[in-house]
Amino acid sequence: MTSRLLTESLGSPDYDGIRAALRHDTSAEVLAVRGLSVRAAVLPLFRRDAAGALRQAVRIEAGPGLTLRLGDAEERTDDAGRATLLVPAVDAPRRLTLEVRDGAGLVGAAPLDVTPQRKWSVFVVHHSHLDIGYTDTQGTVLRHHLDYLDAALRLSRETDGRPDDARFRWSVESSLPALRWLATRPDDQVAEFVDRTRSGNIEVTAFPMQLHTEACSTDELYRQLRFVKDLRDRHGIDVRSAMHTDIPGAVVGVVDALNAAGVRYLAAAHNWAGRSVPYITGGDKLGRPFRWRAPSGRELIVWFTDTPHGMAYMEGNTVGLVDGYDLAEDLLPRYLSSLADRPYPYGPGTFGWYAAPGQVGADKAPDVLDAVHLRVQGAHADNAGPSIMPADIALRWNATWEYPRLRMATNADFFAHVEEHHHDRLQVHEGDWTDWWADGLGSGARPLGHVRRAQNVLRTAETLHALAGAEAEGLDDAYDKAALFDEHTWGAANPWEDAEEGTDSGGLQWTRKSAVGYQSYDDALDLLQAGARRFGAALAPAPDALASFAVLNPGSAARTDVVRAFLPRDVVPVDIPVTLLDARTGEPLPHHEEEVDPDEWPTRPIGRHLEAVVPDVPGMGRVRLDVVRGEAPAPAPVDLGRDGVIENEYYRVTYDLAEGHLSSVFDKAAGRELVNADAAAGFGQYVYDRYATAPHFNHMSGHMLVHDRTLLGDRALGRHAAVVRCERTPVGERLIVELTGKGVDWIRTTLDLHAGVPRLDLRFQLGKQPTATKEAVFFAFPFAAGGPPAAWELTGGVGGTGVPSVPGSAEHMRPIRHWVAFEDPDLTVAWATLEAPLVQFGSIHMPYAPFPPTVDDEPATVYSWALNNIWDTNFPSQQQGETTFRYAVASAAGGLPGRRLGALAAAGLTDPFVATLTTGAGTAPAAPAEAFASVDDPDVQVTSIGRNGADLVVRLRSLAAAPVETTLTVPGMRRAIVDSGLGRDAAEAPVRDGAATVRLPACGIAAVTVKGNTE
């Protein structure tokens, strides 16, 4: 009793409630007499009689000990008052009379319509959902999953003699445990495992872990699929499908990435647990399965178990397939009947049904196929192990019933069936499938920011190593750490607890989770430093200079930007004045110096940081700067006073100190104000929201339903700024202010306008106070643009106001990569972010379903959702410490496409110039400048350069909404082999004079292997 009482307190419908609802909703009362209620369900359950004729089932619920007659069928009800009558199968509705008798004779009779039923094929896919954490500490969970593979082999052996459909089969949902298992088990076990995959008993699917794909960079996403090739090449394991579990959404780049790995099937199981209401954004129009098409034209066949369908990746558990035959025989036919006849198999009150009665699913058509993909786990929990029970049920079922047929299946089995029999009948949908859980990314803002920096630093580091003639050792490991952070399990089920094991091990789990994020960035910086030193060692300094620097632009487009270089004291003493010369022209570059004083920083390298704006550095190219003796020290900064105004050739920026935001960003060239002065919040305003919900209740946010601002307990703005510094140096003008605000000890805002650079840089640093209070921090950016954003960057794609998305995608927020662009006929404006991926357009929405807005819509306002602690499970429950958020703003007249300006605006954040001393031997100086790889289409980016042995690998990405053909130029290139990003479908591209013609699909990816004179 006590346990039951406690279970009831959790507030979620339990299995008994769901199953009772299913029984009720799939039956109808046909007779009520003398206090007796008789309910009937015509079910898709068929058996052949002794003569081979097909008979179908009608299940009756009445009192115990009654005799039922329907047509020529007669049965007696059991102790529970149930009986199943088998009548001749019908092709059209047929009315029969149901007679109910007891010992005294006829109790009553009623007409009952027997209707045709589908002859279902049920593919039972047995797997374990991998949460790396959540139910236990990360290492414990992973070790258990290796144990499960041992068990899967044993169970597979036990069923070898069975009919094929009833053999134990196991789908490895996330391949990371399989990769570790293959690396640690004896050769004979590995050989057996591989044999089992080839014979169809075991399937390894494509994703190594379950990722918040929108948190991944494009490079990271593709690298996490490199294991598909490893499994094929090392073990002969063919990977045909992927599973995406728990997370209610996936980024559009998944389609191209999986296709590049040779995978065209995706089973998605979207969890009900809180915050996912796809039916309010068109999800009730989304059929399953469907074809998900990328802008490139590539497709996946997708089966999804959506939120209102119940238990997502435990749908088979819900209908008894792990509990026992009798329960499965009771529930599975009812479930299938409901799929065929109702918008959703379960009625209101079960998981995911949050809206008012009649609002949900009214327009959704029932499933149209006669095949269903049912996931099952060995127990009713995440990280559950394998069980023989589903296979035992299938064995008995298929010996008892003709239809539905149960098949113990691998994930790919189902899709092969659908592709063969139903492909042309499937709906086709395009675009992003935006994740409803992405707001959780803001719950770990500081380590998330480190990972997002790492993702960009790793591209630059690999490029430096490659250009220096070497591979970046440890690169994959650093990417894997970033992916482990982006894996969807961010902490324990009860993250506020600090036990040593189990679901309460929140402190331990978050310590490890955040550490892997910080480590990915640290590893990236190690690789960057090593790559820069290698790169510099391959180049000789100018013989008449005190020193020379090579300045690399790792971005794709040529640009003028700031560079920061360190000149060690042991190379040039700090008391010697220096001048920086642009080796291309011999002209001096104005620079600013900051000395590292040994009295202040005895633990750091001693010397001086030189800061300069370098003009026209070629994309994916370098220039040389020479350090020569100067006539006088670099000029000291000029104090600009306390007015809060800075400017350069392109912009004049005014900061309102009293109100704590930018009151004006004036584009001088266009003669246009970029700030909407009438907006609800100021430009760059700190907005702090608190919510009137209690912390430390598991899944509480998933049970909240808010149609107004009732739970918005408090909203505060940062105001009353004080100028810390406002100065001009040869490099530009800078304003630093500090202000206070709720939720933080301090806020520091830094604005930079660099000389000759058409971009405003903003940096916000917060001294975050720890609190379990439900809170959120936004920075507002109201633009004076004509409408909503035209485009925004996604992982592997581009979204936009007019760009299609998969029905049922989240719309109240967008997890972007780095930039958003607005377009009107006269001016294009771009906004970029480095650390904070979450944005809301037009309004700040309540963080509880169905996410109503809290301010009037302003289509051209971007709210950067910097951090939150909305979640009550899995994600950390509080944040603290100094946290940095960087942004950039740029504008351009003349109709420049927003996608191009967006990429340019972000480049200063994502691809900063890198300066390294040239230390190569010899007297011949490095050439003043060179381009290592370039393309002639402004919508195509060279994202990085890597190595494959002696060959360079140049990675390209298109931002264009249509296919493009570009010329890639790499000095010395003799042959070019183009693939879709992971080495498959490679084809030779024509090369002439070091230039290759490369065709990219819309928003597509290509990797070009460059073979040169060393071949």
PDB file of C-alpha atoms in Angstrom, residues 1 44 47 97 229 245 331-332 373 382 478 500 606 741 754 783 817 822 862 875 891 923 1001:
ATOM      1  CA  MET A   1       0.000   0.000   0.000  1.00  0.00           C
ATOM      2  CA  PRO A  44      -7.483  -7.310 -35.970  1.00  0.00           C
ATOM      3  CA  ARG A  47      -6.932 -17.562 -36.658  1.00  0.00           C
ATOM      4  CA  THR A  97     -26.538 -10.802 -33.099  1.00  0.00           C
ATOM      5  CA  LYS A 229      32.967   2.972 -42.002  1.00  0.00           C
ATOM      6  CA  THR A 245      15.800   8.037 -29.200  1.00  0.00           C
ATOM      7  CA  LEU A 331      -3.466  -5.319 -25.428  1.00  0.00           C
ATOM      8  CA  LEU A 332      -1.627  -5.629 -28.727  1.00  0.00           C
ATOM      9  CA  HIS A 373       7.530  -0.759 -35.769  1.00  0.00           C
ATOM     10  CA  ASP A 382      16.002   3.505 -19.566  1.00  0.00           C
ATOM     11  CA  ALA A 478      38.768  15.957 -28.986  1.00  0.00           C
ATOM     12  CA  GLU A 500      27.387   8.014  -5.274  1.00  0.00           C
ATOM     13  CA  ILE A 606      56.742  37.330 -20.614  1.00  0.00           C
ATOM     14  CA  GLY A 741      21.080  42.823 -12.321  1.00  0.00           C
ATOM     15  CA  HIS A 754      37.835  47.852 -34.919  1.00  0.00           C
ATOM     16  CA  PHE A 783      16.536  45.366 -35.027  1.00  0.00           C
ATOM     17  CA  ARG A 817      24.651  27.425 -35.068  1.00  0.00           C
ATOM     18  CA  PHE A 822      17.398  39.948 -41.964  1.00  0.00           C
ATOM     19  CA  VAL A 862      16.190  38.404 -31.604  1.00  0.00           C
ATOM     20  CA  PHE A 875      19.766  18.788 -16.956  1.00  0.00           C
ATOM     21  CA  SER A 891      25.027  45.255 -42.078  1.00  0.00           C
ATOM     22  CA  THR A 923      67.444  32.793 -45.513  1.00  0.00           C
ATOM     23  CA  PRO A1001      23.771  20.103 -53.813  1.00  0.00           C
TER      24      PRO A1001
END
